Amino acid sequence: EGLVVVDATWGMPAGIASHLLADYGATVIKLERPGGGPQGHDVLRSVLDRGKWSVEADLATPEGLEVAHTLLAAADVWLESFGPGRAAELGLGYDELHARYPRLIQATFTGYGHSGPLRDRPGYDALVAARCGLQAEQAGHRKGPIFLGHPTIAYCTGFLATIGILAALRARHSSGAGQLVD
């Protein structure tokens, strides 16, 4: 209780992290593009976005960025999944936000991080499971790769991100400074 999380993400891993924080008692504000986020699946959204407030803003406009900064001024945690370098292009990257809001914790969700040879590769659950060989090991009704019956990668990523965010909040309690959870 008492924590404010601004969630400008889409996809399961980040949605899982922010709904866990909401379940733990944080006030989570879902910052969505006008018309709603790209998930579009009502059942998935009803699960991942439960317990969250919703605010629409187009972050590609000055008005939308003003809405974001109004929310961030009162926030403890900022979640984004724009893709490598995209938050910085919008003026919402870690360096810019840390200078303006030094206590803010920023968690960024990408498939393969912000640097390295795979940074621009999509990180959807099924693609990561296939790359790790999990689909080849899954028994099924036919020969060949089989999709996992559960989005294991998404859940593990969401759980690990939540642990990282909670650890950053604990560190902030001692140091007074926010940090980046990537």
XYZ file of N, CA and C in Angstrom:
546
model
N 0.840 -1.189 0.000
C 0.000 0.000 0.000
C 0.876 1.240 0.000
N 0.367 2.286 -0.627
C 1.091 3.543 -0.645
C 2.007 3.707 -1.842
N 2.230 2.661 -2.613
C 3.070 2.761 -3.803
C 2.211 3.056 -5.020
N 2.747 3.887 -5.908
C 2.067 4.200 -7.155
C 2.927 3.676 -8.300
N 2.300 2.887 -9.169
C 2.964 2.295 -10.320
C 2.280 2.824 -11.574
N 3.060 3.347 -12.509
C 2.539 3.758 -13.809
C 2.997 2.708 -14.811
N 2.027 2.055 -15.434
C 2.279 0.922 -16.327
C 1.931 1.306 -17.758
N 2.966 1.525 -18.573
C 2.764 1.859 -19.990
C 3.223 0.687 -20.848
N 2.845 -0.522 -20.450
C 3.323 -1.721 -21.125
C 2.201 -2.412 -21.877
N 2.584 -3.387 -22.664
C 1.654 -4.328 -23.276
C 2.336 -5.689 -23.219
N 1.563 -6.719 -23.336
C 2.110 -8.069 -23.318
C 2.007 -8.711 -21.946
N 2.148 -10.012 -21.945
C 1.950 -10.773 -20.712
C 2.991 -10.549 -19.631
N 4.303 -10.597 -19.908
C 5.259 -10.485 -18.798
C 5.080 -9.221 -17.973
N 4.982 -8.074 -18.640
C 4.811 -6.822 -17.916
C 3.439 -6.746 -17.265
N 2.410 -7.267 -17.959
C 1.071 -7.290 -17.387
C 1.012 -8.129 -16.119
N 1.736 -9.242 -16.123
C 1.797 -10.099 -14.932
C 2.484 -9.361 -13.792
N 3.603 -8.696 -14.090
C 4.323 -7.961 -13.045
C 3.445 -6.873 -12.434
N 2.770 -6.093 -13.284
C 1.978 -4.996 -12.730
C 0.722 -5.499 -12.035
N 0.144 -6.607 -12.488
C -1.039 -7.088 -11.758
C -0.634 -7.728 -10.438
N 0.571 -8.296 -10.348
C 1.050 -8.773 -9.045
C 1.241 -7.600 -8.088
N 1.816 -6.510 -8.587
C 1.989 -5.333 -7.734
C 0.635 -4.783 -7.287
N -0.353 -4.797 -8.190
C -1.708 -4.375 -7.810
C -2.283 -5.324 -6.768
N -2.071 -6.632 -6.963
C -2.558 -7.605 -5.984
C -1.909 -7.389 -4.615
N -0.648 -6.965 -4.602
C 0.066 -6.724 -3.349
C -0.375 -5.426 -2.677
N -1.174 -4.582 -3.373
C -1.714 -3.371 -2.759
C -1.273 -2.075 -3.386
N -0.404 -2.109 -4.401
C 0.013 -0.872 -5.058
C -1.145 -0.298 -5.874
N -1.141 1.008 -6.027
C -2.056 1.668 -6.953
C -1.385 1.616 -8.318
N -1.979 0.898 -9.251
C -1.398 0.749 -10.587
C -2.267 1.514 -11.582
N -1.626 2.430 -12.301
C -2.301 3.228 -13.323
C -1.798 2.753 -14.678
N -2.682 2.178 -15.450
C -2.356 1.688 -16.785
C -2.428 2.865 -17.746
N -1.288 3.264 -18.292
C -1.213 4.369 -19.235
C -1.298 3.775 -20.640
N -2.454 3.967 -21.274
C -2.725 3.311 -22.554
C -2.846 4.305 -23.679
N -2.508 3.837 -24.863
C -2.720 4.681 -26.044
C -4.218 4.828 -26.259
N -4.637 5.917 -26.878
C -6.072 6.116 -27.116
C -6.685 4.920 -27.850
N -7.839 4.499 -27.367
C -8.496 3.331 -27.950
C -8.096 2.033 -27.298
N -7.240 2.089 -26.287
C -6.806 0.874 -25.613
C -5.493 0.360 -26.156
N -4.910 -0.562 -25.435
C -3.621 -1.123 -25.818
C -3.737 -2.135 -26.933
N -2.597 -2.609 -27.418
C -2.597 -3.531 -28.545
C -2.977 -4.957 -28.204
N -3.163 -5.271 -26.926
C -3.502 -6.648 -26.592
C -4.810 -7.065 -27.252
N -5.838 -6.284 -27.087
C -7.076 -6.501 -27.803
C -7.871 -7.738 -27.416
N -7.335 -8.617 -26.642
C -8.041 -9.833 -26.252
C -8.719 -9.570 -24.919
N -10.040 -9.480 -24.924
C -10.781 -9.050 -23.736
C -10.554 -9.944 -22.527
N -10.462 -11.272 -22.738
C -10.259 -12.179 -21.608
C -8.884 -11.957 -21.001
N -7.861 -11.873 -21.838
C -6.511 -11.636 -21.343
C -6.432 -10.304 -20.616
N -7.026 -9.272 -21.179
C -7.015 -7.968 -20.529
C -7.762 -7.988 -19.212
N -8.861 -8.729 -19.130
C -9.619 -8.771 -17.881
C -8.804 -9.425 -16.770
N -7.897 -10.305 -17.124
C -7.021 -10.931 -16.121
C -5.846 -10.019 -15.798
N -5.115 -9.591 -16.820
C -3.883 -8.841 -16.596
C -4.129 -7.427 -16.087
N -5.248 -6.824 -16.425
C -5.492 -5.440 -16.040
C -6.445 -5.294 -14.854
N -6.756 -6.395 -14.214
C -7.643 -6.294 -13.056
C -6.950 -5.491 -11.953
N -7.732 -4.719 -11.240
C -7.194 -3.948 -10.117
C -6.392 -2.728 -10.528
N -6.459 -2.326 -11.798
C -5.686 -1.183 -12.277
C -6.629 -0.061 -12.712
N -6.145 1.152 -12.580
C -6.825 2.314 -13.130
C -6.342 2.486 -14.555
N -7.128 3.116 -15.404
C -6.740 3.313 -16.795
C -6.784 4.786 -17.163
N -5.723 5.250 -17.818
C -5.633 6.608 -18.342
C -5.129 6.491 -19.774
N -5.806 7.188 -20.697
C -5.377 7.177 -22.092
C -4.554 8.418 -22.399
N -3.446 8.215 -23.116
C -2.608 9.337 -23.553
C -1.772 8.882 -24.736
N -1.661 9.730 -25.720
C -0.819 9.470 -26.881
C 0.563 10.045 -26.587
N 1.514 9.182 -26.287
C 2.843 9.631 -25.882
C 3.643 10.229 -27.029
N 3.110 10.168 -28.234
C 3.764 10.799 -29.382
C 3.389 12.273 -29.496
N 2.558 12.753 -28.567
C 2.150 14.157 -28.592
C 2.624 14.858 -27.319
N 2.816 16.188 -27.393
C 3.189 16.928 -26.180
C 2.149 16.777 -25.067
N 0.866 16.744 -25.444
C -0.194 16.600 -24.438
C -0.098 15.238 -23.742
N 0.168 14.203 -24.516
C 0.307 12.869 -23.946
C 1.508 12.759 -23.026
N 2.619 13.370 -23.430
C 3.812 13.374 -22.572
C 3.565 14.154 -21.283
N 2.772 15.219 -21.371
C 2.433 15.978 -20.173
C 1.622 15.121 -19.199
N 0.693 14.328 -19.722
C -0.072 13.400 -18.879
C 0.880 12.412 -18.211
N 1.809 11.859 -19.001
C 2.766 10.892 -18.448
C 3.591 11.522 -17.330
N 4.097 12.730 -17.550
C 4.931 13.372 -16.529
C 4.122 13.747 -15.283
N 2.869 14.087 -15.454
C 2.015 14.355 -14.297
C 1.895 13.096 -13.440
N 1.700 11.949 -14.092
C 1.607 10.681 -13.360
C 2.951 10.297 -12.744
N 4.036 10.464 -13.510
C 5.357 10.067 -13.028
C 5.834 10.910 -11.853
N 5.386 12.150 -11.775
C 5.789 13.027 -10.669
C 5.338 12.462 -9.323
N 4.267 11.675 -9.325
C 3.754 11.089 -8.080
C 4.025 9.591 -7.984
N 4.751 9.037 -8.951
C 4.923 7.583 -9.023
C 6.181 7.099 -8.308
N 6.121 5.839 -7.907
C 7.281 5.146 -7.355
C 7.937 4.254 -8.405
N 7.115 3.712 -9.305
C 7.600 2.751 -10.294
C 7.009 3.100 -11.657
N 7.838 3.000 -12.693
C 7.438 3.237 -14.084
C 7.769 1.972 -14.862
N 6.769 1.401 -15.520
C 6.959 0.202 -16.331
C 6.752 0.563 -17.794
N 7.683 0.138 -18.661
C 7.522 0.388 -20.091
C 8.023 -0.815 -20.873
N 7.395 -1.022 -22.035
C 7.786 -2.115 -22.927
C 7.805 -1.627 -24.373
N 8.375 -0.444 -24.586
C 8.346 0.185 -25.902
C 9.318 -0.450 -26.892
N 10.321 -1.151 -26.404
C 11.361 -1.704 -27.268
C 12.664 -0.958 -27.052
N 13.774 -1.584 -27.419
C 15.090 -0.978 -27.175
C 15.214 0.433 -27.744
N 15.538 1.389 -26.878
C 15.786 2.761 -27.279
C 14.548 3.624 -27.476
N 13.385 3.022 -27.555
C 12.168 3.782 -27.862
C 11.766 4.735 -26.729
N 11.892 4.305 -25.486
C 11.542 5.187 -24.361
C 12.430 6.435 -24.380
N 13.719 6.256 -24.640
C 14.631 7.404 -24.705
C 14.242 8.339 -25.845
N 13.826 7.794 -26.982
C 13.383 8.629 -28.110
C 12.196 9.500 -27.720
N 11.347 8.991 -26.831
C 10.176 9.743 -26.371
C 10.509 10.701 -25.224
N 11.759 10.650 -24.737
C 12.135 11.445 -23.576
C 11.741 10.787 -22.278
N 11.455 9.471 -22.334
C 11.022 8.722 -21.154
C 11.996 7.603 -20.804
N 13.241 7.742 -21.253
C 14.262 6.745 -20.940
C 14.765 6.905 -19.513
N 15.531 5.932 -19.077
C 15.991 5.931 -17.695
C 16.819 7.170 -17.355
N 17.773 7.544 -18.201
C 18.632 8.683 -17.870
C 17.827 9.964 -17.695
N 16.886 10.211 -18.617
C 16.069 11.420 -18.537
C 15.180 11.407 -17.296
N 14.541 10.277 -17.060
C 13.616 10.208 -15.922
C 14.356 10.197 -14.587
N 15.509 9.540 -14.531
C 16.260 9.510 -13.274
C 16.735 10.920 -12.893
N 17.112 11.719 -13.893
C 17.525 13.097 -13.608
C 16.351 13.921 -13.076
N 15.171 13.666 -13.615
C 13.989 14.451 -13.233
C 13.311 13.913 -11.975
N 13.279 12.586 -11.831
C 12.622 11.914 -10.701
C 13.607 10.907 -10.102
N 14.550 11.359 -9.284
C 15.644 10.490 -8.831
C 15.211 9.292 -7.983
N 14.024 9.326 -7.411
C 13.558 8.189 -6.598
C 12.767 7.161 -7.415
N 12.488 7.472 -8.670
C 11.672 6.613 -9.520
C 12.424 5.349 -9.924
N 11.754 4.230 -9.805
C 12.283 2.953 -10.285
C 11.652 2.707 -11.645
N 12.489 2.404 -12.624
C 11.998 2.135 -13.970
C 12.270 0.675 -14.301
N 11.223 -0.027 -14.700
C 11.368 -1.402 -15.169
C 11.045 -1.425 -16.654
N 11.959 -1.956 -17.431
C 11.794 -1.994 -18.866
C 11.731 -3.444 -19.328
N 10.788 -3.742 -20.212
C 10.544 -5.104 -20.673
C 10.854 -5.196 -22.161
N 11.856 -5.978 -22.495
C 12.193 -6.273 -23.884
C 12.423 -7.774 -23.987
N 12.445 -8.275 -25.194
C 12.696 -9.705 -25.367
C 14.112 -10.105 -24.994
N 15.079 -9.299 -25.409
C 16.484 -9.669 -25.232
C 17.342 -8.526 -24.717
N 16.749 -7.560 -24.052
C 17.526 -6.473 -23.475
C 17.741 -5.324 -24.446
N 18.499 -4.332 -23.989
C 18.714 -3.111 -24.766
C 20.020 -3.101 -25.544
N 20.847 -4.101 -25.369
C 22.115 -4.152 -26.094
C 22.370 -5.591 -26.519
N 23.328 -5.763 -27.357
C 23.684 -7.100 -27.814
C 23.080 -7.437 -29.160
N 23.509 -8.543 -29.738
C 23.105 -8.886 -31.102
C 21.630 -9.263 -31.259
N 20.950 -9.631 -30.192
C 19.547 -10.044 -30.291
C 18.572 -8.950 -29.866
N 19.056 -7.777 -29.560
C 18.213 -6.718 -28.979
C 16.965 -6.398 -29.793
N 17.016 -6.491 -31.108
C 15.867 -6.137 -31.946
C 14.989 -7.336 -32.285
N 15.329 -8.482 -31.764
C 14.558 -9.690 -32.034
C 13.285 -9.695 -31.182
N 12.145 -10.103 -31.746
C 10.925 -10.170 -30.927
C 11.073 -11.222 -29.826
N 10.518 -10.923 -28.665
C 10.665 -11.814 -27.518
C 9.357 -12.422 -27.058
N 8.479 -12.759 -27.992
C 7.210 -13.383 -27.607
C 7.466 -14.736 -26.976
N 6.582 -15.117 -26.067
C 6.719 -16.350 -25.307
C 7.051 -17.549 -26.190
N 6.271 -17.777 -27.231
C 6.469 -18.956 -28.080
C 7.812 -18.913 -28.794
N 8.251 -17.730 -29.223
C 9.531 -17.624 -29.916
C 10.699 -17.894 -28.975
N 10.613 -17.387 -27.755
C 11.679 -17.622 -26.777
C 11.686 -19.096 -26.373
N 10.502 -19.687 -26.174
C 10.432 -21.115 -25.828
C 11.036 -21.965 -26.945
N 10.760 -21.619 -28.185
C 11.337 -22.362 -29.306
C 12.850 -22.190 -29.339
N 13.325 -20.977 -29.148
C 14.766 -20.713 -29.165
C 15.483 -21.479 -28.051
N 14.819 -21.642 -26.916
C 15.407 -22.378 -25.784
C 15.280 -23.897 -25.952
N 14.556 -24.348 -26.945
C 14.376 -25.778 -27.161
C 13.237 -26.392 -26.376
N 12.443 -25.567 -25.696
C 11.359 -26.102 -24.868
C 10.270 -26.763 -25.706
N 9.995 -26.237 -26.880
C 8.942 -26.816 -27.707
C 9.358 -28.171 -28.275
N 10.641 -28.362 -28.495
C 11.126 -29.648 -29.001
C 11.005 -30.738 -27.947
N 11.050 -30.328 -26.671
C 10.981 -31.295 -25.576
C 9.562 -31.572 -25.114
N 8.601 -30.806 -25.590
C 7.206 -30.952 -25.181
C 6.570 -32.139 -25.907
N 6.098 -33.091 -25.157
C 5.402 -34.227 -25.775
C 4.057 -33.769 -26.313
N 3.646 -34.365 -27.430
C 2.385 -33.944 -28.000
C 1.734 -35.024 -28.830
N 0.715 -34.636 -29.534
C -0.100 -35.547 -30.319
C 0.497 -35.831 -31.696
N 1.607 -35.177 -32.023
C 2.236 -35.369 -33.328
C 3.736 -35.186 -33.174
N 4.462 -35.522 -34.206
C 5.913 -35.295 -34.195
C 6.192 -33.824 -34.440
N 7.325 -33.363 -33.989
C 7.727 -31.987 -34.209
C 7.446 -31.108 -33.006
N 7.835 -29.847 -33.098
C 7.653 -28.919 -31.975
C 6.179 -28.738 -31.621
N 5.917 -28.646 -30.344
C 4.562 -28.458 -29.828
C 4.586 -27.235 -28.907
N 3.598 -26.350 -29.080
C 3.495 -25.212 -28.172
C 3.286 -25.702 -26.750
N 3.907 -25.027 -25.813
C 3.706 -25.355 -24.412
C 2.261 -25.052 -24.031
N 1.715 -25.820 -23.126
C 0.340 -25.618 -22.701
C 0.163 -24.426 -21.781
N 1.254 -23.830 -21.369
C 1.227 -22.707 -20.433
C 2.292 -21.708 -20.877
N 2.015 -20.407 -20.804
C 3.012 -19.410 -21.215
C 4.112 -19.254 -20.160
N 4.917 -20.278 -20.019
C 5.932 -20.363 -18.968
C 6.917 -19.202 -19.010
N 7.400 -18.875 -20.187
C 8.385 -17.794 -20.314
C 7.777 -16.479 -19.829
N 6.551 -16.190 -20.227
C 5.892 -14.946 -19.827
C 5.721 -14.879 -18.314
N 5.275 -15.963 -17.713
C 5.081 -15.963 -16.263
C 6.410 -15.827 -15.525
N 7.419 -16.573 -15.953
C 8.730 -16.464 -15.292
C 9.292 -15.061 -15.417
N 9.163 -14.457 -16.596
C 9.646 -13.095 -16.797
C 8.889 -12.124 -15.895
N 7.569 -12.254 -15.832
C 6.774 -11.389 -14.960
C 7.140 -11.545 -13.494
N 7.336 -12.796 -13.054
C 7.708 -13.029 -11.657
C 9.091 -12.453 -11.351
N 10.061 -12.696 -12.244
C 11.411 -12.181 -12.008
C 11.432 -10.653 -12.037
N 10.656 -10.054 -12.928
C 10.582 -8.596 -12.966
C 10.003 -8.052 -11.662
N 8.968 -8.702 -11.152
C 8.365 -8.264 -9.889
C 9.377 -8.345 -8.753
N 10.131 -9.430 -8.700
C 11.173 -9.562 -7.676
C 12.205 -8.452 -7.823
N 12.606 -8.154 -9.067
C 13.567 -7.075 -9.300
C 13.024 -5.721 -8.870
N 11.756 -5.467 -9.153
C 11.129 -4.204 -8.769
C 11.066 -4.091 -7.245
N 10.667 -5.172 -6.590
C 10.594 -5.151 -5.124
C 11.988 -4.979 -4.507
N 13.005 -5.594 -5.107
C 14.381 -5.422 -4.620
C 14.832 -3.973 -4.805
N 14.471 -3.363 -5.943
C 14.825 -1.962 -6.182
C 14.114 -1.042 -5.196
N 12.865 -1.357 -4.874
C 12.150 -0.567 -3.869
C 12.824 -0.690 -2.507
N 13.276 -1.881 -2.169
C 13.981 -2.088 -0.891
C 15.299 -1.325 -0.875
N 16.027 -1.370 -1.988
C 17.293 -0.633 -2.074
C 17.050 0.871 -1.973
N 15.962 1.339 -2.577
C 15.626 2.763 -2.498
C 15.340 3.180 -1.064
N 14.772 2.257 -0.289
C 14.492 2.547 1.125
C 15.784 2.905 1.858
N 16.873 2.252 1.484
C 18.186 2.524 2.126
C 18.918 3.674 1.482
N 18.920 3.738 0.155
C 19.749 4.707 -0.559
C 19.035 6.006 -0.914
N 17.694 5.928 -1.037
C 16.925 7.082 -1.477
C 16.880 7.254 -2.981
N 17.572 6.382 -3.722
C 17.669 6.536 -5.169
C 16.939 5.407 -5.893
N 16.293 5.765 -6.994
C 15.689 4.781 -7.862
C 16.746 4.119 -8.729
N 16.338 3.128 -9.470
C 17.261 2.452 -10.368
C 16.501 1.805 -11.508
N 17.250 1.262 -12.442
C 16.681 0.610 -13.610
C 16.624 -0.894 -13.386
N 15.461 -1.481 -13.641
C 15.293 -2.930 -13.645
C 15.060 -3.306 -15.098
N 15.989 -4.058 -15.674
C 15.939 -4.391 -17.100
C 15.814 -5.897 -17.251
